[in-house]
Amino acid sequence: MRVFVAGASGAIGSRLVPQLIDRGHAVIGTARSPVKAERLRALGAEAVALDVLDADAVRKAVVAAAPDAIVHQATALAGMRDFKHFDRSFAQTNRLRTEGTDALLAAAREAGVRRFVAQSFASSRYARVGGPVKTEDDPLDPTPAPAMRETDAAMRYLDQAVTDAGGIALRYGGFYGTTSDGMVEPVRKRQFPIVGSGGGVSSFIHLDDAAAATVLALEHDGAGIYNIVDDEPAPIREWLPVLATVLGAKPPRHFPRWLARLFAGEAIVVMATESRGASNAKAKRELGWTPRYASWREGFVDAYVSPHPDARTAIRT
Ligand SMILES: NC(=O)c1ccc[n+]([C@@H]2O[C@H](COP(=O)([O-])OP(=O)(O)OC[C@H]3O[C@@H](n4cnc5c(N)ncnc54)[C@H](OP(=O)(O)O)[C@@H]3O)[C@@H](O)[C@H]2O)c1
């Protein structure tokens, strides 16, 4: 297939492009800077400069590329730090998830593109009631924290628009897999505390596994939503001390809810204490996907190559 990858130069895009090429697909990837375009070409892809928010340019680029499939992996999350003003920090990503999705879907219709796969998110999306692990059929959180309502709405919009158009929305877990991952520095500096009981459940996915699932989704017939997460959703009180050990950092601090609310805002407190994890059973069953890193326990060690002698012991306990 000819696959058009919007956001080919990003954290997931740059893992996806080589996997697509390895599977025999031709890739046309977007990159807005010459340096990133050159990196894409070095991976064996064609590069096009494109702003996904410019609907007319998207239409022209997609028609010119004449792809069989489109993957939407464009986000604007690099360097994100301010989770207190959650929606403000996600504003550009929310536009990419709404306006960007619309532009790519319209271009897909015009160019007769049969397959469409887009990036969505699993962690912290599901209703904060009942068991700790949720499937795609479980209800989404009807009352997200006020600070993240726009972000929540943008993800719902993407899931709906993509599946209505016959495509696939992949609800990825929290990405990890490079030493520049967002949580590395705060954990090293002990700026990532366990809040309250630390009972919020996280679902992770290694970037290589996320890319592998994306390739399989592109090759899969039919619309749908899939959680792309590892086999071990875990409460923060469990995974955060392990990550600290793997990184050779001191153990995480403990903050009461009120203090965390003051520093990081309500959205983070809700995630840290009430969030539910996601099940990958549907993706395994229907896409034939198995994550290479079944658990963040092995994945963190491989990703962060800790010099700390206790790291491998820590993951077994
Ligand atoms: N599920 C998750 O946990 C999750 C999801 C996404 C990101 N993240 C994390 O967030 C951090 C930043 O992600 P990232 O490195 O992928 O960077 P990013 O800034 O989120 O950019 C991602 C991709 O989107 C593209 N893009 C952004 N705005 C665009 C626009 N208007 N038009 C076309 N393309 C556009 C970028 O392309 P250009 O080259 O054109 O700028 C880039 O290829 C990473 O640590 C990543 O792991 C986590």
mmCIF file of C-alpha atoms and ligand atoms in Angstrom:
data_model
loop_
_atom_site.group_PDB
_atom_site.id
_atom_site.type_symbol
_atom_site.label_atom_id
_atom_site.label_comp_id
_atom_site.label_asym_id
_atom_site.label_seq_id
_atom_site.Cartn_x
_atom_site.Cartn_y
_atom_site.Cartn_z
ATOM 1 C CA MET A 1 0.000 0.000 0.000
ATOM 2 C CA ARG A 2 0.933 3.648 -0.360
ATOM 3 C CA VAL A 3 0.578 5.068 3.150
ATOM 4 C CA PHE A 4 0.344 8.806 3.876
ATOM 5 C CA VAL A 5 1.561 9.482 7.427
ATOM 6 C CA ALA A 6 0.618 12.856 8.917
ATOM 7 C CA GLY A 7 3.031 13.473 11.785
ATOM 8 C CA ALA A 8 5.656 11.066 10.422
ATOM 9 C CA SER A 9 8.509 12.845 12.193
ATOM 10 C CA GLY A 10 7.099 12.580 15.733
ATOM 11 C CA ALA A 11 7.685 10.110 18.560
ATOM 12 C CA ILE A 12 5.331 7.471 17.138
ATOM 13 C CA GLY A 13 5.613 8.466 13.464
ATOM 14 C CA SER A 14 9.368 7.936 13.389
ATOM 15 C CA ARG A 15 8.904 4.373 14.751
ATOM 16 C CA LEU A 16 6.003 3.693 12.412
ATOM 17 C CA VAL A 17 7.694 4.719 9.155
ATOM 18 C CA PRO A 18 10.479 2.078 9.258
ATOM 19 C CA GLN A 19 8.011 -0.643 10.288
ATOM 20 C CA LEU A 20 5.728 0.223 7.353
ATOM 21 C CA ILE A 21 8.675 0.155 4.953
ATOM 22 C CA ASP A 22 9.834 -3.194 6.377
ATOM 23 C CA ARG A 23 6.362 -4.595 5.630
ATOM 24 C CA GLY A 24 6.710 -3.532 1.991
ATOM 25 C CA HIS A 25 4.553 -0.402 2.102
ATOM 26 C CA ALA A 26 5.558 2.864 0.430
ATOM 27 C CA VAL A 27 5.426 5.837 2.801
ATOM 28 C CA ILE A 28 4.731 9.506 2.126
ATOM 29 C CA GLY A 29 5.336 11.302 5.421
ATOM 30 C CA THR A 30 4.775 14.879 6.539
ATOM 31 C CA ALA A 31 7.513 16.956 8.155
ATOM 32 C CA ARG A 32 7.523 20.731 8.352
ATOM 33 C CA SER A 33 11.262 21.300 8.720
ATOM 34 C CA PRO A 34 13.995 20.419 6.205
ATOM 35 C CA VAL A 35 15.972 18.590 8.904
ATOM 36 C CA LYS A 36 13.037 16.355 9.787
ATOM 37 C CA ALA A 37 12.229 15.846 6.101
ATOM 38 C CA GLU A 38 15.798 14.679 5.535
ATOM 39 C CA ARG A 39 15.485 12.216 8.430
ATOM 40 C CA LEU A 40 12.337 10.804 6.856
ATOM 41 C CA ARG A 41 14.060 10.375 3.507
ATOM 42 C CA ALA A 42 16.921 8.588 5.262
ATOM 43 C CA LEU A 43 14.345 6.104 6.571
ATOM 44 C CA GLY A 44 13.238 5.441 2.987
ATOM 45 C CA ALA A 45 10.075 7.591 2.897
ATOM 46 C CA GLU A 46 9.026 10.450 0.647
ATOM 47 C CA ALA A 47 8.705 13.678 2.630
ATOM 48 C CA VAL A 48 6.132 16.456 2.167
ATOM 49 C CA ALA A 49 5.939 19.726 4.100
ATOM 50 C CA LEU A 50 2.354 20.115 5.307
ATOM 51 C CA ASP A 51 0.356 21.956 7.952
ATOM 52 C CA VAL A 52 -2.505 19.590 8.783
ATOM 53 C CA LEU A 53 -4.590 22.582 9.875
ATOM 54 C CA ASP A 54 -4.516 24.021 6.344
ATOM 55 C CA ALA A 55 -7.407 22.049 4.827
ATOM 56 C CA ASP A 56 -6.740 23.170 1.274
ATOM 57 C CA ALA A 57 -3.061 22.203 1.471
ATOM 58 C CA VAL A 58 -4.039 18.847 3.013
ATOM 59 C CA ARG A 59 -6.424 18.158 0.136
ATOM 60 C CA LYS A 60 -3.749 18.986 -2.464
ATOM 61 C CA ALA A 61 -1.043 16.955 -0.718
ATOM 62 C CA VAL A 62 -3.244 13.880 -0.321
ATOM 63 C CA VAL A 63 -4.581 14.014 -3.871
ATOM 64 C CA ALA A 64 -1.003 14.387 -5.194
ATOM 65 C CA ALA A 65 0.248 11.489 -3.066
ATOM 66 C CA ALA A 66 -2.666 9.220 -4.127
ATOM 67 C CA PRO A 67 -2.325 6.959 -1.092
ATOM 68 C CA ASP A 68 -4.275 3.792 -0.277
ATOM 69 C CA ALA A 69 -4.247 4.669 3.424
ATOM 70 C CA ILE A 70 -3.818 7.659 5.745
ATOM 71 C CA VAL A 71 -2.450 7.616 9.295
ATOM 72 C CA HIS A 72 -3.043 10.673 11.472
ATOM 73 C CA GLN A 73 -0.318 10.918 14.134
ATOM 74 C CA ALA A 74 -0.029 14.716 14.366
ATOM 75 C CA THR A 75 0.010 16.167 17.886
ATOM 76 C CA ALA A 76 1.677 19.205 19.442
ATOM 77 C CA LEU A 77 2.911 17.856 22.738
ATOM 78 C CA ALA A 78 6.671 18.395 22.582
ATOM 79 C CA GLY A 79 7.997 20.123 25.685
ATOM 80 C CA MET A 80 4.632 20.075 27.473
ATOM 81 C CA ARG A 81 4.997 20.883 31.167
ATOM 82 C CA ASP A 82 1.903 22.771 32.358
ATOM 83 C CA PHE A 83 -0.749 20.218 33.293
ATOM 84 C CA LYS A 84 -2.484 22.640 35.624
ATOM 85 C CA HIS A 85 -3.880 24.558 32.657
ATOM 86 C CA PHE A 86 -4.561 21.300 30.893
ATOM 87 C CA ASP A 87 -6.800 22.483 28.058
ATOM 88 C CA ARG A 88 -4.575 25.476 27.351
ATOM 89 C CA SER A 89 -1.539 23.194 27.031
ATOM 90 C CA PHE A 90 -3.465 20.805 24.768
ATOM 91 C CA ALA A 91 -5.138 23.533 22.670
ATOM 92 C CA GLN A 92 -3.066 22.959 19.520
ATOM 93 C CA THR A 93 -3.282 19.180 19.863
ATOM 94 C CA ASN A 94 -7.044 19.521 20.258
ATOM 95 C CA ARG A 95 -7.182 21.460 16.997
ATOM 96 C CA LEU A 96 -5.129 18.739 15.301
ATOM 97 C CA ARG A 97 -7.573 16.142 16.683
ATOM 98 C CA THR A 98 -10.675 18.013 15.459
ATOM 99 C CA GLU A 99 -9.873 20.344 12.541
ATOM 100 C CA GLY A 100 -6.875 18.233 11.485
ATOM 101 C CA THR A 101 -8.943 15.054 11.510
ATOM 102 C CA ASP A 102 -11.689 16.760 9.494
ATOM 103 C CA ALA A 103 -9.184 18.014 6.916
ATOM 104 C CA LEU A 104 -7.575 14.594 6.513
ATOM 105 C CA LEU A 105 -10.941 12.794 6.328
ATOM 106 C CA ALA A 106 -12.216 15.243 3.689
ATOM 107 C CA ALA A 107 -9.026 14.752 1.676
ATOM 108 C CA ALA A 108 -9.364 10.973 2.057
ATOM 109 C CA ARG A 109 -12.902 11.117 0.641
ATOM 110 C CA GLU A 110 -11.811 13.257 -2.298
ATOM 111 C CA ALA A 111 -8.827 11.061 -3.119
ATOM 112 C CA GLY A 112 -10.780 7.799 -2.679
ATOM 113 C CA VAL A 113 -8.545 6.610 0.181
ATOM 114 C CA ARG A 114 -9.951 3.377 1.610
ATOM 115 C CA ARG A 115 -8.195 3.142 4.976
ATOM 116 C CA PHE A 116 -7.793 5.685 7.754
ATOM 117 C CA VAL A 117 -6.126 5.180 11.150
ATOM 118 C CA ALA A 118 -5.800 7.942 13.746
ATOM 119 C CA GLN A 119 -4.114 8.447 17.093
ATOM 120 C CA SER A 120 -6.388 8.580 20.124
ATOM 121 C CA PHE A 121 -5.666 7.984 23.810
ATOM 122 C CA ALA A 122 -6.761 5.349 26.344
ATOM 123 C CA SER A 123 -5.429 6.273 29.771
ATOM 124 C CA SER A 124 -7.712 8.403 31.959
ATOM 125 C CA ARG A 125 -10.559 8.320 29.436
ATOM 126 C CA TYR A 126 -12.837 5.715 30.984
ATOM 127 C CA ALA A 127 -15.519 6.292 33.626
ATOM 128 C CA ARG A 128 -14.072 6.297 37.136
ATOM 129 C CA VAL A 129 -16.437 3.637 38.466
ATOM 130 C CA GLY A 130 -16.201 -0.139 38.873
ATOM 131 C CA GLY A 131 -13.117 -2.227 38.175
ATOM 132 C CA PRO A 132 -9.606 -0.961 37.441
ATOM 133 C CA VAL A 133 -9.373 -2.084 33.776
ATOM 134 C CA LYS A 134 -11.762 -1.059 30.990
ATOM 135 C CA THR A 135 -12.576 -2.311 27.502
ATOM 136 C CA GLU A 136 -13.519 -0.206 24.481
ATOM 137 C CA ASP A 137 -17.198 -0.984 25.207
ATOM 138 C CA ASP A 138 -17.068 0.541 28.679
ATOM 139 C CA PRO A 139 -18.414 4.085 29.059
ATOM 140 C CA LEU A 140 -16.080 7.050 28.882
ATOM 141 C CA ASP A 141 -15.821 9.390 31.860
ATOM 142 C CA PRO A 142 -19.013 11.495 31.803
ATOM 143 C CA THR A 143 -17.491 14.119 34.116
ATOM 144 C CA PRO A 144 -13.823 14.740 33.282
ATOM 145 C CA ALA A 145 -12.076 17.337 35.464
ATOM 146 C CA PRO A 146 -13.150 20.831 34.313
ATOM 147 C CA ALA A 147 -9.573 21.741 33.312
ATOM 148 C CA MET A 148 -9.504 18.937 30.720
ATOM 149 C CA ARG A 149 -13.006 19.097 29.251
ATOM 150 C CA GLU A 150 -11.898 20.472 25.880
ATOM 151 C CA THR A 151 -9.151 17.879 25.608
ATOM 152 C CA ASP A 152 -11.598 15.108 26.455
ATOM 153 C CA ALA A 153 -14.103 16.453 23.911
ATOM 154 C CA ALA A 154 -11.444 16.586 21.168
ATOM 155 C CA MET A 155 -10.572 12.912 21.727
ATOM 156 C CA ARG A 156 -14.254 11.940 21.651
ATOM 157 C CA TYR A 157 -14.649 13.935 18.450
ATOM 158 C CA LEU A 158 -11.733 12.139 16.809
ATOM 159 C CA ASP A 159 -12.951 8.672 17.877
ATOM 160 C CA GLN A 160 -16.434 9.375 16.495
ATOM 161 C CA ALA A 161 -15.445 11.138 13.258
ATOM 162 C CA VAL A 162 -12.885 8.493 12.330
ATOM 163 C CA THR A 163 -15.106 5.475 13.019
ATOM 164 C CA ASP A 164 -18.132 7.136 11.343
ATOM 165 C CA ALA A 165 -15.953 7.444 8.250
ATOM 166 C CA GLY A 166 -15.098 3.717 8.415
ATOM 167 C CA GLY A 167 -11.666 4.172 9.964
ATOM 168 C CA ILE A 168 -9.863 3.014 13.093
ATOM 169 C CA ALA A 169 -9.094 5.082 16.199
ATOM 170 C CA LEU A 170 -6.224 3.701 18.253
ATOM 171 C CA ARG A 171 -6.461 4.575 21.927
ATOM 172 C CA TYR A 172 -2.794 4.315 22.826
ATOM 173 C CA GLY A 173 -1.556 4.024 26.369
ATOM 174 C CA GLY A 174 1.103 6.374 27.733
ATOM 175 C CA PHE A 175 4.029 6.280 25.309
ATOM 176 C CA TYR A 176 7.512 5.422 26.492
ATOM 177 C CA GLY A 177 10.622 4.120 24.777
ATOM 178 C CA THR A 178 13.208 6.907 24.594
ATOM 179 C CA THR A 179 15.295 8.651 27.209
ATOM 180 C CA SER A 180 13.554 11.905 26.224
ATOM 181 C CA ASP A 181 10.134 10.609 27.388
ATOM 182 C CA GLY A 182 8.245 13.280 29.297
ATOM 183 C CA MET A 183 8.202 11.477 32.630
ATOM 184 C CA VAL A 184 11.942 10.748 32.792
ATOM 185 C CA GLU A 185 13.187 14.133 33.965
ATOM 186 C CA PRO A 186 10.454 14.761 36.589
ATOM 187 C CA VAL A 187 10.983 11.267 38.050
ATOM 188 C CA ARG A 188 14.751 11.784 38.149
ATOM 189 C CA LYS A 189 14.257 15.112 39.929
ATOM 190 C CA ARG A 190 11.615 13.698 42.323
ATOM 191 C CA GLN A 191 9.054 16.105 40.863
ATOM 192 C CA PHE A 192 6.586 13.310 40.093
ATOM 193 C CA PRO A 193 4.955 12.389 43.423
ATOM 194 C CA ILE A 194 2.553 9.654 44.437
ATOM 195 C CA VAL A 195 -0.665 11.552 45.162
ATOM 196 C CA GLY A 196 -2.945 10.342 47.950
ATOM 197 C CA SER A 197 -3.201 6.561 47.822
ATOM 198 C CA GLY A 198 -1.600 6.505 44.352
ATOM 199 C CA GLY A 199 -4.544 4.435 43.186
ATOM 200 C CA GLY A 200 -4.941 5.951 39.702
ATOM 201 C CA VAL A 201 -4.324 3.150 37.193
ATOM 202 C CA SER A 202 -2.064 3.809 34.176
ATOM 203 C CA SER A 203 -1.776 1.880 30.942
ATOM 204 C CA PHE A 204 1.518 2.141 29.083
ATOM 205 C CA ILE A 205 2.749 1.168 25.643
ATOM 206 C CA HIS A 206 6.269 1.016 24.251
ATOM 207 C CA LEU A 207 6.566 3.135 21.098
ATOM 208 C CA ASP A 208 7.724 0.149 19.007
ATOM 209 C CA ASP A 209 4.679 -1.850 20.107
ATOM 210 C CA ALA A 210 2.388 1.098 19.369
ATOM 211 C CA ALA A 211 3.875 1.323 15.874
ATOM 212 C CA ALA A 212 3.464 -2.430 15.301
ATOM 213 C CA ALA A 213 -0.215 -2.252 16.287
ATOM 214 C CA THR A 214 -0.678 0.693 13.916
ATOM 215 C CA VAL A 215 0.703 -1.304 10.981
ATOM 216 C CA LEU A 216 -1.737 -4.132 11.772
ATOM 217 C CA ALA A 217 -4.639 -1.675 12.092
ATOM 218 C CA LEU A 218 -3.814 -0.309 8.633
ATOM 219 C CA GLU A 219 -3.955 -3.815 7.208
ATOM 220 C CA HIS A 220 -7.267 -4.556 8.981
ATOM 221 C CA ASP A 221 -10.708 -4.256 7.372
ATOM 222 C CA GLY A 222 -13.523 -2.390 9.058
ATOM 223 C CA ALA A 223 -14.099 0.498 11.434
ATOM 224 C CA GLY A 224 -13.337 0.298 15.140
ATOM 225 C CA ILE A 225 -11.760 1.579 18.311
ATOM 226 C CA TYR A 226 -8.869 -0.324 19.869
ATOM 227 C CA ASN A 227 -6.983 0.145 23.127
ATOM 228 C CA ILE A 228 -3.286 -0.206 22.312
ATOM 229 C CA VAL A 229 -1.788 -0.791 25.739
ATOM 230 C CA ASP A 230 0.411 -3.385 27.409
ATOM 231 C CA ASP A 231 -0.790 -6.374 29.456
ATOM 232 C CA GLU A 232 -0.262 -4.801 32.851
ATOM 233 C CA PRO A 233 -2.322 -1.754 33.780
ATOM 234 C CA ALA A 234 -1.014 -0.711 37.191
ATOM 235 C CA PRO A 235 -1.681 1.860 39.879
ATOM 236 C CA ILE A 236 0.821 4.701 40.114
ATOM 237 C CA ARG A 237 1.913 3.587 43.587
ATOM 238 C CA GLU A 238 3.169 0.396 41.921
ATOM 239 C CA TRP A 239 4.876 1.547 38.718
ATOM 240 C CA LEU A 240 6.336 4.874 39.811
ATOM 241 C CA PRO A 241 8.764 3.500 42.447
ATOM 242 C CA VAL A 242 9.910 0.880 39.910
ATOM 243 C CA LEU A 243 10.544 3.571 37.307
ATOM 244 C CA ALA A 244 12.471 5.635 39.855
ATOM 245 C CA THR A 245 14.699 2.633 40.606
ATOM 246 C CA VAL A 246 15.239 1.914 36.915
ATOM 247 C CA LEU A 247 16.306 5.536 36.398
ATOM 248 C CA GLY A 248 18.593 5.420 39.428
ATOM 249 C CA ALA A 249 16.492 8.128 41.111
ATOM 250 C CA LYS A 250 15.448 8.433 44.740
ATOM 251 C CA PRO A 251 11.988 7.041 45.586
ATOM 252 C CA PRO A 252 9.042 9.300 44.683
ATOM 253 C CA ARG A 253 7.692 11.708 47.277
ATOM 254 C CA HIS A 254 4.155 11.370 48.646
ATOM 255 C CA PHE A 255 1.795 14.346 48.361
ATOM 256 C CA PRO A 256 -1.664 14.628 49.880
ATOM 257 C CA ARG A 257 -4.408 15.450 47.371
ATOM 258 C CA TRP A 258 -4.764 19.056 48.515
ATOM 259 C CA LEU A 259 -1.081 19.783 48.004
ATOM 260 C CA ALA A 260 -1.007 18.155 44.568
ATOM 261 C CA ARG A 261 -4.128 20.128 43.622
ATOM 262 C CA LEU A 262 -2.319 23.321 44.564
ATOM 263 C CA PHE A 263 0.783 22.535 42.501
ATOM 264 C CA ALA A 264 -0.549 20.521 39.588
ATOM 265 C CA GLY A 265 -4.305 21.136 39.432
ATOM 266 C CA GLU A 266 -7.415 19.017 39.697
ATOM 267 C CA ALA A 267 -6.980 17.134 36.405
ATOM 268 C CA ILE A 268 -3.691 15.626 37.558
ATOM 269 C CA VAL A 269 -5.149 14.745 40.982
ATOM 270 C CA VAL A 270 -8.045 12.921 39.345
ATOM 271 C CA MET A 271 -5.672 11.000 37.061
ATOM 272 C CA ALA A 272 -3.304 10.189 39.903
ATOM 273 C CA THR A 273 -5.982 8.842 42.215
ATOM 274 C CA GLU A 274 -9.021 7.685 40.224
ATOM 275 C CA SER A 275 -7.990 6.918 36.650
ATOM 276 C CA ARG A 276 -8.833 3.493 35.213
ATOM 277 C CA GLY A 277 -6.571 1.427 32.962
ATOM 278 C CA ALA A 278 -7.386 -0.181 29.622
ATOM 279 C CA SER A 279 -7.623 -3.749 28.322
ATOM 280 C CA ASN A 280 -5.808 -4.804 25.127
ATOM 281 C CA ALA A 281 -7.884 -7.984 24.608
ATOM 282 C CA LYS A 282 -9.771 -6.635 21.574
ATOM 283 C CA ALA A 283 -6.605 -5.533 19.740
ATOM 284 C CA LYS A 284 -4.992 -8.919 20.388
ATOM 285 C CA ARG A 285 -8.096 -10.776 19.235
ATOM 286 C CA GLU A 286 -9.032 -8.731 16.174
ATOM 287 C CA LEU A 287 -5.737 -7.249 14.961
ATOM 288 C CA GLY A 288 -3.598 -10.289 15.814
ATOM 289 C CA TRP A 289 -1.271 -8.012 17.754
ATOM 290 C CA THR A 290 0.934 -9.007 20.681
ATOM 291 C CA PRO A 291 3.088 -6.401 22.403
ATOM 292 C CA ARG A 292 6.773 -7.304 22.538
ATOM 293 C CA TYR A 293 6.921 -5.575 25.931
ATOM 294 C CA ALA A 294 4.031 -7.257 27.731
ATOM 295 C CA SER A 295 4.714 -5.099 30.758
ATOM 296 C CA TRP A 296 6.275 -1.733 31.498
ATOM 297 C CA ARG A 297 8.444 -3.706 33.966
ATOM 298 C CA GLU A 298 10.641 -5.026 31.135
ATOM 299 C CA GLY A 299 9.985 -2.069 28.857
ATOM 300 C CA PHE A 300 11.257 0.591 31.254
ATOM 301 C CA VAL A 301 14.523 -1.274 31.769
ATOM 302 C CA ASP A 302 15.087 -1.714 28.037
ATOM 303 C CA ALA A 303 14.136 1.886 27.276
ATOM 304 C CA TYR A 304 16.157 3.598 29.965
ATOM 305 C CA VAL A 305 19.143 1.228 30.292
ATOM 306 C CA SER A 306 19.699 1.942 33.914
ATOM 307 C CA PRO A 307 23.169 1.721 35.343
ATOM 308 C CA HIS A 308 21.527 1.182 38.729
ATOM 309 C CA PRO A 309 22.353 -2.337 40.052
ATOM 310 C CA ASP A 310 18.943 -2.763 41.708
ATOM 311 C CA ALA A 311 16.967 -2.102 38.538
ATOM 312 C CA ARG A 312 16.473 -5.683 37.418
ATOM 313 C CA THR A 313 15.707 -6.854 40.947
ATOM 314 C CA ALA A 314 13.117 -4.107 41.327
ATOM 315 C CA ILE A 315 11.110 -5.202 38.312
ATOM 316 C CA ARG A 316 10.750 -8.736 39.654
ATOM 317 C CA THR A 317 9.265 -7.661 42.970
HETATM 318 N N1 LIG B 1 -0.092 8.432 24.012
HETATM 319 C C1 LIG B 1 0.854 9.193 24.519
HETATM 320 O O1 LIG B 1 1.321 9.015 25.650
HETATM 321 C C2 LIG B 1 1.457 10.304 23.677
HETATM 322 C C3 LIG B 1 0.885 10.718 22.493
HETATM 323 C C4 LIG B 1 1.534 11.701 21.732
HETATM 324 C C5 LIG B 1 2.728 12.245 22.189
HETATM 325 N N2 LIG B 1 3.220 11.819 23.367
HETATM 326 C C6 LIG B 1 4.505 12.328 23.870
HETATM 327 O O2 LIG B 1 4.608 13.705 23.689
HETATM 328 C C7 LIG B 1 5.953 14.051 23.416
HETATM 329 C C8 LIG B 1 5.996 14.866 22.147
HETATM 330 O O3 LIG B 1 5.562 14.065 21.057
HETATM 331 P P1 LIG B 1 6.279 14.148 19.631
HETATM 332 O O4 LIG B 1 7.741 14.019 19.800
HETATM 333 O O5 LIG B 1 5.616 13.172 18.718
HETATM 334 O O6 LIG B 1 6.042 15.657 19.187
HETATM 335 P P2 LIG B 1 4.759 16.477 18.783
HETATM 336 O O7 LIG B 1 5.120 17.896 18.902
HETATM 337 O O8 LIG B 1 3.562 16.016 19.519
HETATM 338 O O9 LIG B 1 4.635 16.201 17.195
HETATM 339 C C9 LIG B 1 4.136 14.998 16.682
HETATM 340 C C10 LIG B 1 4.055 15.073 15.183
HETATM 341 O O10 LIG B 1 2.974 15.937 14.818
HETATM 342 C C11 LIG B 1 3.402 16.764 13.779
HETATM 343 N N3 LIG B 1 2.659 18.028 13.749
HETATM 344 C C12 LIG B 1 2.453 18.885 14.776
HETATM 345 N N4 LIG B 1 1.710 19.940 14.363
HETATM 346 C C13 LIG B 1 1.462 19.724 13.041
HETATM 347 C C14 LIG B 1 0.766 20.443 12.043
HETATM 348 N N5 LIG B 1 0.135 21.605 12.314
HETATM 349 N N6 LIG B 1 0.722 19.934 10.797
HETATM 350 C C15 LIG B 1 1.349 18.771 10.501
HETATM 351 N N7 LIG B 1 2.018 18.037 11.400
HETATM 352 C C16 LIG B 1 2.073 18.515 12.649
HETATM 353 C C17 LIG B 1 4.886 16.971 13.971
HETATM 354 O O11 LIG B 1 5.417 17.206 12.689
HETATM 355 P P3 LIG B 1 6.402 18.362 12.233
HETATM 356 O O12 LIG B 1 7.685 17.647 11.943
HETATM 357 O O13 LIG B 1 5.779 18.848 10.990
HETATM 358 O O14 LIG B 1 6.500 19.347 13.337
HETATM 359 C C18 LIG B 1 5.315 15.616 14.511
HETATM 360 O O15 LIG B 1 5.636 14.734 13.475
HETATM 361 C C19 LIG B 1 6.742 12.757 23.294
HETATM 362 O O16 LIG B 1 7.408 12.498 24.511
HETATM 363 C C20 LIG B 1 5.659 11.724 23.077
HETATM 364 O O17 LIG B 1 6.007 10.442 23.556
HETATM 365 C C21 LIG B 1 2.633 10.876 24.129
#
